Coordinates of C-alpha atoms and ligand atoms in Angstrom, one line a residue:
Chain A
M1 CA 54.4 30.8 27.0
A2 CA 57.8 31.1 28.7
H3 CA 57.3 27.6 30.0
V4 CA 56.6 26.2 26.6
M5 CA 59.7 27.8 25.1
A6 CA 61.9 26.6 28.0
E7 CA 60.5 23.1 27.4
G8 CA 61.2 23.3 23.6
F9 CA 64.8 24.3 24.2
K10 CA 65.4 21.8 26.9
F11 CA 67.7 19.0 25.9
R12 CA 66.3 15.6 26.4
Y13 CA 68.6 12.7 26.9
L14 CA 67.4 9.5 25.2
K15 CA 69.2 6.2 25.4
T16 CA 69.9 5.6 21.8
P17 CA 73.0 4.5 19.9
V18 CA 73.4 8.0 18.5
H19 CA 73.0 9.9 21.8
G20 CA 75.6 7.5 23.3
L21 CA 78.3 8.5 20.8
D22 CA 81.3 10.6 21.7
P23 CA 80.3 14.2 21.2
R24 CA 83.3 14.7 18.9
V25 CA 81.9 12.0 16.6
K26 CA 78.5 13.6 16.6
L27 CA 80.1 16.9 15.8
L28 CA 82.0 15.4 12.9
M29 CA 78.9 13.7 11.6
T30 CA 77.0 17.0 11.8
A31 CA 79.8 18.7 9.9
M32 CA 79.7 16.1 7.2
L33 CA 75.9 16.4 6.9
F34 CA 76.3 20.2 6.9
A35 CA 78.8 20.0 4.0
L36 CA 76.5 17.8 2.0
A37 CA 73.6 20.1 2.6
L38 CA 75.6 23.1 1.6
L39 CA 76.9 21.5 -1.6
S40 CA 73.7 20.0 -2.8
S41 CA 72.8 21.6 -6.1
N42 CA 69.7 19.9 -7.4
L43 CA 66.5 18.4 -6.0
Y44 CA 67.9 14.9 -6.4
Q45 CA 70.9 15.6 -4.2
E46 CA 68.7 17.4 -1.7
A47 CA 66.6 14.3 -1.4
L48 CA 69.8 12.4 -0.6
V49 CA 70.7 15.0 2.0
F50 CA 67.4 14.5 3.8
A51 CA 67.8 10.8 3.6
A52 CA 71.3 11.1 5.1
V53 CA 70.0 13.3 7.9
G54 CA 67.1 11.1 8.4
V55 CA 69.1 8.0 9.2
P56 CA 70.9 9.3 12.3
A57 CA 67.8 11.2 13.3
A58 CA 65.7 8.0 13.2
L59 CA 68.3 6.0 15.1
A60 CA 68.2 8.8 17.7
R61 CA 64.4 8.5 17.8
S62 CA 64.3 12.2 17.1
L63 CA 62.7 12.5 13.7
K64 CA 59.6 14.2 15.1
R65 CA 61.7 16.8 16.9
L66 CA 63.7 17.4 13.8
L67 CA 60.6 17.9 11.8
R68 CA 59.3 20.3 14.4
I69 CA 62.5 22.4 14.2
A70 CA 62.2 22.3 10.4
A71 CA 58.6 23.5 10.7
L72 CA 59.8 26.4 12.9
S73 CA 62.2 27.5 10.2
L74 CA 59.5 27.2 7.5
T75 CA 58.4 30.8 7.7
F76 CA 62.0 31.8 7.1
S77 CA 62.3 29.3 4.3
L78 CA 59.2 30.8 2.6
M79 CA 60.7 34.2 2.9
I80 CA 63.9 33.0 1.2
F81 CA 61.7 31.5 -1.5
A82 CA 59.7 34.7 -2.0
V83 CA 62.8 36.9 -2.1
N84 CA 64.3 34.6 -4.7
M85 CA 61.2 34.7 -6.8
L86 CA 61.0 38.5 -6.5
F87 CA 64.5 38.8 -7.8
G88 CA 63.7 36.9 -10.8
Q89 CA 65.1 33.5 -10.0
P90 CA 63.3 30.7 -11.8
L91 CA 60.9 28.6 -9.8
L92 CA 63.1 25.5 -9.7
E93 CA 66.2 27.5 -8.6
S94 CA 64.3 29.2 -5.9
A95 CA 63.0 25.8 -4.7
V96 CA 66.5 24.3 -4.7
I97 CA 67.9 27.3 -2.7
T98 CA 65.0 27.1 -0.2
I99 CA 65.3 23.3 0.3
R100 CA 69.0 23.7 0.7
F101 CA 68.4 26.0 3.5
L102 CA 66.0 23.5 5.1
G103 CA 68.7 20.8 4.7
I104 CA 71.3 22.9 6.5
V105 CA 68.9 23.5 9.3
A106 CA 68.1 19.8 9.6
A107 CA 71.7 18.8 9.4
T108 CA 72.8 21.3 12.2
S109 CA 69.8 20.2 14.3
V110 CA 71.1 16.6 14.4
F111 CA 73.9 17.8 16.6
F112 CA 71.8 19.8 19.0
V113 CA 69.1 17.2 19.3
T114 CA 71.5 14.5 20.2
T115 CA 74.2 16.3 22.1
S116 CA 73.7 17.7 25.6
P117 CA 75.0 21.2 26.5
D118 CA 77.3 19.3 28.9
E119 CA 78.8 17.4 26.0
I120 CA 79.1 20.5 24.0
E121 CA 81.1 22.0 26.8
Y122 CA 83.4 19.0 26.8
V123 CA 84.0 19.4 23.1
M124 CA 84.7 23.1 23.5
R125 CA 87.2 22.2 26.3
W126 CA 88.8 19.6 24.1
F127 CA 89.3 22.1 21.3
R128 CA 91.0 24.2 24.0
L129 CA 88.8 27.2 23.3
P130 CA 89.5 30.0 25.8
R131 CA 88.4 29.1 29.3
D132 CA 86.3 32.3 29.7
F133 CA 84.5 31.7 26.5
V134 CA 83.6 28.1 27.4
F135 CA 82.6 29.2 30.9
A136 CA 80.4 31.9 29.5
F137 CA 78.7 29.4 27.1
A138 CA 78.1 27.0 29.9
T139 CA 76.6 29.4 32.4
S140 CA 74.4 31.1 29.8
I141 CA 72.8 27.8 28.9
R142 CA 72.7 26.7 32.5
F143 CA 70.7 29.8 33.4
V144 CA 68.2 29.7 30.6
P145 CA 65.7 27.7 32.7
V146 CA 66.4 30.0 35.7
L147 CA 65.8 33.1 33.7
M148 CA 62.7 31.6 32.2
M149 CA 61.4 31.0 35.8
D150 CA 62.2 34.6 36.7
L151 CA 60.3 35.7 33.6
T152 CA 57.2 33.7 34.5
Q153 CA 57.3 35.0 38.1
I154 CA 57.6 38.6 37.0
I155 CA 54.8 38.2 34.5
D156 CA 52.6 36.7 37.1
A157 CA 53.5 39.4 39.6
Q158 CA 52.8 42.2 37.2
R159 CA 49.5 40.6 36.1
S160 CA 48.4 40.4 39.6
R161 CA 49.0 44.1 39.8
G162 CA 46.8 44.7 36.9
L163 CA 49.2 44.7 34.0
E164 CA 47.3 43.4 30.9
M165 CA 50.0 42.0 28.7
D166 CA 47.9 41.1 25.6
R167 CA 45.6 44.1 25.5
G168 CA 45.7 47.1 23.2
N169 CA 47.3 48.1 19.9
P170 CA 50.8 46.9 19.0
V171 CA 52.5 50.0 20.4
R172 CA 50.7 49.6 23.7
R173 CA 51.7 45.9 23.8
I174 CA 55.3 46.8 23.3
R175 CA 55.0 49.4 26.1
N176 CA 53.5 46.7 28.2
L177 CA 56.7 44.8 28.1
I178 CA 58.7 47.4 29.9
P179 CA 57.4 46.5 33.4
V180 CA 58.4 42.9 32.6
L181 CA 61.8 43.6 31.0
I182 CA 63.1 46.0 33.6
P183 CA 62.8 43.6 36.6
L184 CA 64.1 40.8 34.4
I185 CA 67.2 42.8 33.5
V186 CA 67.7 43.9 37.1
N187 CA 67.3 40.3 38.3
A188 CA 69.8 39.1 35.7
L189 CA 72.3 41.8 36.8
V190 CA 72.0 40.7 40.5
R191 CA 72.5 37.1 39.5
S192 CA 75.6 37.8 37.4
G193 CA 77.0 39.9 40.3
E194 CA 76.5 37.0 42.7
L195 CA 77.9 34.5 40.1
A196 CA 81.0 36.6 39.8
E197 CA 81.5 36.4 43.6
A198 CA 80.9 32.7 43.7
M199 CA 83.4 32.1 40.8
E200 CA 86.0 34.0 42.6
A201 CA 85.3 32.1 45.9
R202 CA 85.9 28.9 44.0
G203 CA 89.3 29.8 42.6
Y204 CA 88.3 30.7 39.1
G205 CA 91.3 31.8 37.2
A206 CA 93.8 30.3 39.7
V207 CA 95.8 28.5 37.0
S208 CA 96.0 29.3 33.4
R209 CA 95.1 25.8 32.3
P210 CA 92.4 24.4 34.5
T211 CA 92.0 20.6 34.5
S212 CA 88.9 18.5 33.8
M213 CA 87.5 15.8 35.9
H214 CA 86.0 14.1 32.9
A215 CA 88.0 13.2 29.8
L216 CA 86.4 12.3 26.5
L217 CA 87.2 8.8 25.5
M218 CA 86.5 7.1 22.2
K219 CA 84.8 3.8 22.6
K220 CA 84.3 0.8 20.3
N221 CA 80.9 2.1 19.0
D222 CA 82.5 5.5 18.2
Y223 CA 85.1 3.8 16.0
A224 CA 82.4 1.7 14.4
A225 CA 80.4 4.8 13.7
L226 CA 83.4 6.4 12.0
L227 CA 83.9 3.3 10.0
V228 CA 80.4 3.7 8.5
L229 CA 80.4 7.5 8.3
V230 CA 83.6 8.3 6.6
P231 CA 83.2 6.0 3.5
A232 CA 79.5 6.8 3.1
W233 CA 80.3 10.5 3.3
S234 CA 83.3 10.3 0.9
L235 CA 81.1 8.6 -1.6
L236 CA 78.3 11.1 -1.4
I237 CA 80.6 14.2 -1.4
T238 CA 82.5 12.9 -4.5
Y239 CA 79.1 12.5 -6.2
F240 CA 77.9 15.9 -5.1
L241 CA 81.1 17.5 -6.4
G242 CA 80.5 15.9 -9.7
L243 CA 83.6 13.8 -9.6
L244 CA 81.7 10.6 -9.8
Chain B
M1 CA 93.9 26.1 68.9
G2 CA 94.5 29.7 68.0
K3 CA 92.9 32.6 66.3
I4 CA 92.1 31.5 62.7
V5 CA 90.2 34.7 61.7
E6 CA 91.1 38.0 63.2
F7 CA 89.8 41.5 62.5
L8 CA 91.8 44.3 63.9
D9 CA 90.3 47.8 63.9
Y10 CA 89.1 47.1 60.4
T11 CA 87.2 49.7 58.3
F12 CA 86.0 49.4 54.8
E13 CA 84.1 51.8 52.6
Y14 CA 82.9 50.6 49.1
S15 CA 84.2 53.1 46.6
G16 CA 81.5 55.6 45.7
M17 CA 79.8 55.3 49.0
E18 CA 79.5 58.1 51.5
R19 CA 80.1 56.1 54.7
P20 CA 82.0 53.0 55.7
A21 CA 80.1 49.7 55.5
V22 CA 82.1 48.5 58.5
E23 CA 84.0 50.7 60.9
G24 CA 86.6 49.9 63.6
V25 CA 85.6 46.3 63.7
S26 CA 87.7 44.0 65.9
F27 CA 86.9 40.4 66.8
S28 CA 88.4 37.0 66.3
V29 CA 87.3 33.5 65.9
E30 CA 89.2 30.5 67.3
E31 CA 90.0 27.5 65.3
G32 CA 87.1 24.9 65.4
E33 CA 84.6 27.4 66.7
V34 CA 81.1 28.3 65.4
A35 CA 80.8 32.0 65.3
V36 CA 77.5 33.6 64.5
L37 CA 77.4 37.1 63.0
A38 CA 74.1 38.9 63.4
G39 CA 72.7 42.3 62.9
A40 CA 70.0 44.2 61.0
S41 CA 70.1 44.4 57.2
G42 CA 72.8 46.8 56.0
S43 CA 74.8 46.5 59.3
G44 CA 77.8 45.2 57.4
K45 CA 77.6 41.4 57.8
S46 CA 78.2 40.5 54.2
T47 CA 81.0 43.0 54.0
I48 CA 82.7 41.2 56.9
L49 CA 82.3 37.8 55.2
R50 CA 83.7 39.2 51.9
S51 CA 86.7 40.5 53.8
I52 CA 87.4 37.0 55.1
N53 CA 87.7 35.3 51.7
G54 CA 89.3 38.2 49.9
L55 CA 86.4 39.3 47.7
I56 CA 87.2 42.5 49.6
P57 CA 89.6 44.1 48.6
H58 CA 90.4 42.0 45.5
M59 CA 87.0 42.2 43.8
Y60 CA 85.4 45.2 45.5
P61 CA 87.5 48.4 45.4
G62 CA 87.2 50.8 48.3
R63 CA 89.0 52.6 51.1
R64 CA 90.3 50.2 53.8
S65 CA 92.2 50.4 57.0
G66 CA 93.1 48.0 59.8
K67 CA 93.8 44.4 59.2
V68 CA 92.2 41.0 58.5
T69 CA 94.2 37.9 59.1
V70 CA 92.9 34.4 58.0
D71 CA 94.8 31.3 58.9
G72 CA 97.9 33.4 59.3
A73 CA 97.6 35.2 56.0
D74 CA 97.0 38.8 55.5
V75 CA 93.9 38.9 53.3
S76 CA 94.8 42.0 51.5
S77 CA 98.0 40.6 50.2
T78 CA 96.8 37.0 49.5
P79 CA 95.2 36.3 46.1
T80 CA 91.6 35.1 46.2
Y81 CA 92.4 31.7 44.7
E82 CA 94.8 31.1 47.6
L83 CA 92.1 32.1 50.0
A84 CA 89.6 29.8 48.1
R85 CA 91.6 26.9 49.5
K86 CA 91.3 28.1 53.1
V87 CA 87.8 29.5 53.0
G88 CA 84.7 27.8 51.7
F89 CA 81.8 30.3 51.0
L90 CA 78.2 29.5 50.9
F91 CA 76.1 32.3 49.6
Q92 CA 72.5 33.1 50.3
N93 CA 71.2 32.0 47.0
P94 CA 72.6 28.6 46.0
E95 CA 71.2 28.9 42.5
N96 CA 73.7 31.6 41.8
Q97 CA 76.7 29.6 42.8
I98 CA 76.0 26.5 40.7
F99 CA 77.6 26.9 37.3
M100 CA 77.6 23.5 35.6
F101 CA 75.0 21.3 34.1
T102 CA 75.4 18.4 36.4
V103 CA 75.8 18.2 40.1
E104 CA 79.1 16.3 40.1
K105 CA 80.6 18.6 37.5
D106 CA 79.7 21.6 39.5
V107 CA 81.2 20.1 42.6
A108 CA 84.4 19.5 40.6
F109 CA 84.5 23.2 39.5
G110 CA 86.7 24.5 42.2
L111 CA 89.3 21.7 42.0
E112 CA 89.4 22.1 38.2
N113 CA 90.1 25.8 38.6
L114 CA 93.0 25.0 41.0
G115 CA 94.4 22.5 38.4
Y116 CA 94.1 19.2 40.3
E117 CA 94.7 15.9 38.5
P118 CA 91.5 14.3 37.2
E119 CA 91.8 11.2 39.4
V120 CA 92.2 13.4 42.5
I121 CA 89.2 15.5 41.6
R122 CA 87.1 12.3 41.0
R123 CA 88.0 11.0 44.5
K124 CA 87.4 14.3 46.3
V125 CA 84.1 14.9 44.5
D126 CA 82.9 11.5 45.4
W127 CA 83.9 12.1 49.0
A128 CA 82.1 15.5 49.2
L129 CA 78.9 14.1 47.6
G130 CA 79.0 11.3 50.1
L131 CA 79.6 13.6 53.0
L132 CA 76.5 15.6 52.2
G133 CA 74.4 12.6 51.3
I134 CA 73.8 13.6 47.7
S135 CA 75.8 10.9 45.9
D136 CA 72.6 9.8 44.1
L137 CA 72.2 13.3 42.6
A138 CA 75.6 13.2 41.0
K139 CA 74.3 13.1 37.4
R140 CA 71.3 15.3 37.9
S141 CA 70.9 18.8 36.5
P142 CA 70.8 21.6 39.0
S143 CA 67.4 22.8 37.6
E144 CA 65.8 19.6 38.8
L145 CA 66.8 20.0 42.4
S146 CA 64.9 21.3 45.4
D147 CA 66.2 24.4 47.2
G148 CA 67.6 22.3 50.0
Q149 CA 69.4 20.0 47.6
K150 CA 70.8 23.0 45.8
Q151 CA 72.1 24.2 49.1
R152 CA 73.9 20.9 49.6
V153 CA 75.4 20.9 46.2
A154 CA 76.7 24.4 46.8
L155 CA 78.1 23.3 50.1
A156 CA 79.7 20.2 48.5
G157 CA 81.3 22.5 45.9
S158 CA 82.9 24.5 48.8
L159 CA 83.9 21.6 51.0
V160 CA 85.5 19.7 48.2
M161 CA 88.4 22.2 48.3
D162 CA 89.0 21.1 51.8
P163 CA 88.8 24.5 53.5
K164 CA 89.6 25.1 57.1
I165 CA 86.9 27.7 57.4
L166 CA 83.4 27.7 56.2
V167 CA 81.7 31.0 55.8
L168 CA 77.9 31.1 55.2
D169 CA 75.9 34.2 54.3
E170 CA 72.3 33.8 55.4
P171 CA 72.1 30.3 54.1
T172 CA 68.6 29.6 55.3
S173 CA 66.8 32.8 54.4
L174 CA 65.4 31.4 51.2
L175 CA 64.4 28.1 52.8
D176 CA 61.3 26.8 54.5
P177 CA 61.7 26.3 58.3
R178 CA 62.3 22.6 58.0
T179 CA 64.9 22.7 55.3
A180 CA 66.5 25.6 57.2
Q181 CA 66.8 23.4 60.3
D182 CA 68.3 20.7 58.2
V183 CA 71.0 23.0 56.8
V184 CA 71.8 24.3 60.3
S185 CA 72.1 20.7 61.7
L186 CA 74.3 19.8 58.8
V187 CA 76.6 22.8 59.4
S188 CA 76.8 21.8 63.1
R189 CA 77.8 18.3 62.1
L190 CA 80.5 19.5 59.7
N191 CA 81.9 21.6 62.5
K192 CA 82.0 18.6 64.8
D193 CA 83.1 15.9 62.4
L194 CA 85.6 17.8 60.3
G195 CA 86.7 20.4 62.9
L196 CA 85.7 23.1 60.4
T197 CA 85.7 26.6 61.8
V198 CA 82.3 28.1 60.9
V199 CA 81.4 31.8 60.5
L200 CA 77.7 32.0 60.0
V201 CA 75.5 35.0 59.3
E202 CA 71.9 34.4 60.4
H203 CA 69.2 36.4 62.0
R204 CA 67.1 33.5 63.1
L205 CA 68.9 33.4 66.4
E206 CA 66.7 30.7 67.8
L207 CA 67.9 28.5 65.0
V208 CA 71.6 29.0 65.5
S209 CA 72.3 30.0 69.0
P210 CA 72.4 26.4 70.3
M211 CA 75.4 25.6 68.2
A212 CA 77.2 29.0 68.5
D213 CA 80.4 29.3 70.5
R214 CA 80.6 33.0 69.8
M215 CA 78.3 35.7 68.7
V216 CA 79.1 39.0 67.1
V217 CA 76.3 41.5 66.7
L218 CA 76.8 44.4 64.3
S219 CA 74.8 47.6 64.4
G220 CA 75.3 50.5 62.1
S221 CA 78.6 49.1 60.7
R222 CA 80.2 48.7 64.2
V223 CA 80.4 45.8 66.6
W224 CA 77.6 46.2 69.1
A225 CA 78.3 43.1 71.2
E226 CA 80.6 40.2 71.1
G227 CA 80.9 37.1 73.4
S228 CA 79.3 33.8 74.2
P229 CA 75.7 33.4 73.1
A230 CA 74.6 33.7 76.7
E231 CA 76.4 37.0 77.2
V232 CA 75.2 38.5 73.9
L233 CA 71.6 37.2 74.1
G234 CA 71.4 38.4 77.7
R235 CA 72.1 42.0 76.8
E236 CA 69.5 44.7 76.8
G237 CA 68.6 46.3 73.6
L238 CA 68.8 43.4 71.1
H239 CA 65.5 44.6 69.7
E240 CA 66.9 48.0 69.0
V241 CA 69.6 46.6 66.8
G242 CA 67.0 44.7 64.8
L243 CA 67.3 41.2 66.4
S244 CA 64.7 39.1 68.2
P245 CA 66.3 36.9 70.8
P246 CA 64.9 33.4 71.1
A247 CA 61.6 33.5 72.9
I248 CA 63.0 31.6 75.8
V249 CA 65.5 34.3 76.5
E250 CA 62.7 36.9 76.8
V251 CA 60.9 34.7 79.3
Q252 CA 64.1 34.3 81.3
K253 CA 64.6 38.0 81.4
R254 CA 61.1 38.7 82.7
L255 CA 61.4 36.3 85.5
P256 CA 62.3 37.9 88.8
S257 CA 66.0 37.2 89.3
G258 CA 66.5 36.3 92.9
D259 CA 69.9 35.3 94.3
G260 CA 69.2 31.6 93.8
L261 CA 68.2 32.0 90.1
A262 CA 71.4 32.0 88.1
L263 CA 70.9 33.2 84.5
D264 CA 71.7 30.1 82.5
V265 CA 70.3 31.3 79.2
D266 CA 72.7 29.2 77.2
G267 CA 71.7 26.0 78.7
F268 CA 68.1 27.0 78.7
V269 CA 68.2 27.7 75.0
R270 CA 69.9 24.5 74.3
R271 CA 67.4 22.4 76.2
F272 CA 64.5 24.3 74.7
L273 CA 65.8 23.9 71.2
A274 CA 66.6 20.2 71.6
D275 CA 63.0 19.8 72.5
V276 CA 61.6 21.9 69.7
G277 CA 64.0 20.3 67.2
H278 CA 62.5 16.9 67.9
R279 CA 59.1 18.2 67.1
V280 CA 59.9 20.1 63.9
Ligands
ADP301 N1 78.6 46.2 46.5 C1 78.4 47.3 47.2 N2 78.7 48.5 46.8 C2 78.4 49.6 47.5 N3 77.9 49.5 48.8 C3 77.6 48.3 49.3 C4 77.8 47.1 48.6 N4 77.4 46.1 49.3 C5 77.0 46.6 50.5 N5 77.1 48.0 50.5 C6 76.7 48.9 51.6 O1 77.4 48.5 52.7 C7 76.6 48.5 53.9 C8 76.6 47.2 54.5 O2 76.1 46.2 53.6 P1 76.2 44.7 53.9 O3 77.5 44.3 54.3 O4 75.6 44.0 52.6 O5 75.2 44.5 55.1 P2 74.3 43.2 55.5 O6 74.9 42.0 54.9 O7 74.4 43.2 57.0 O8 72.9 43.4 55.1 C9 75.2 48.9 53.4 O9 75.1 50.3 53.7 C10 75.3 48.7 51.9 O10 74.5 49.6 51.2
MG302 MG1 74.1 40.6 53.6

């Protein structure tokens, strides 16, 4: 279970024109798609949103992944739908709201499917977000697989001592989590203590504005992408806003 | 050559603890030496190491007396980031000292913190990766690496800051015997090639005594013995302080020591290990 989840969240780098873009361009593109999804007000426009999301997703050979993420949010979407219906929204309106939500999820996912955590960190640095914040972000993602491994090991260890995780009524099952969660938390605390020491030993906080080995550089294909994105988006957004 | 690390009647008690973690400790390490610090668990080894790179007292509060000098600087009045330039620290668990998503970025971490120019960082990072033979791992993610490789990445991240002293806290305890031997050989090479002073905590004495110039044994937060490996390993009572001397030393001790039989434990250990090393 833990393994499957770790796999699902793991970023996979593919060699595609979209993955190769500057992360700032990918962020801008995602913001544009997000704005479209947010402003779409009828089924027709929503179809356009999905088409607009579909193009970069297909170019990034990630349509399937995107669909899987959308499927994951389906339960939530159905809840939105049900709530809307309950509160007396007409069927069509409820559908529009629900599909808008799905569009927003899909648009946002384009960024996370095509941008590595590493690139996200570069962008955060480029925006000059506070160093501590960027660092906390980086380490928390860096340690997801490590903690997942911890979790698997703890579960195995507790099982071998006779803990039956999936037995009994719901209350019992929640109680069963305690012998897993406590060691997990203790482990994480030990790790963070050691991390703090190691940061200190490597001069963290020595200067107020640390430098970066790697600088983000716009390349030809990034400008080309902007040349396509900006006009296409401007056109769509004017139409969405009813100005066309 | 001179004393690069010096402890003078040093005592430290972590705040909230009942008794000192180290008490009345005095010893020194000469520039370019390999010093091995040994002792049972809880005898104060890590506390000594933390006092070398300033984690104590700057990060760990507590009661302190005596003095620790590192490369001419009084540790208690030198900020940790200054000490980070002098002292490279390799912790027991390399996993917990790799912060970034790629090897090269992690190796760059310390230099970025110190505010070096990007080109300088690039050059130094490439140098450190080459030195440790991990240039081909530069773009890899830490989660894809073996334990031995992680250890090298962590070492590269320390060495890139060009320290004079390398401090290692039980670097092999989580490794299999072969990888452990590799790490020890690597440290020995760094000592010889770069002239790095090494302070190494390790209980597997048979692994490290061949390269040690000096051994310090702690017991119950005090220095129990200090001297050359031959002097220290030859002492009675090593077992009582929680150490097992290399088997060969035991054999030597049990031999009848006639007048003609000088106790050359050191040489003996070296020859023995050179031999074992080939077969490992
Ligand atoms: N962070 C800490 N806070 C309080 N006490 C500590 C801390 N670290 C170590 N100690 C105590 O100091 C003593 C020496 O520990 P340590 O230096 O870690 O020994 P060693 O590395 O030889 O196992 C032990 O009694 C231990 O409980
Ligand atoms: Mg220790």
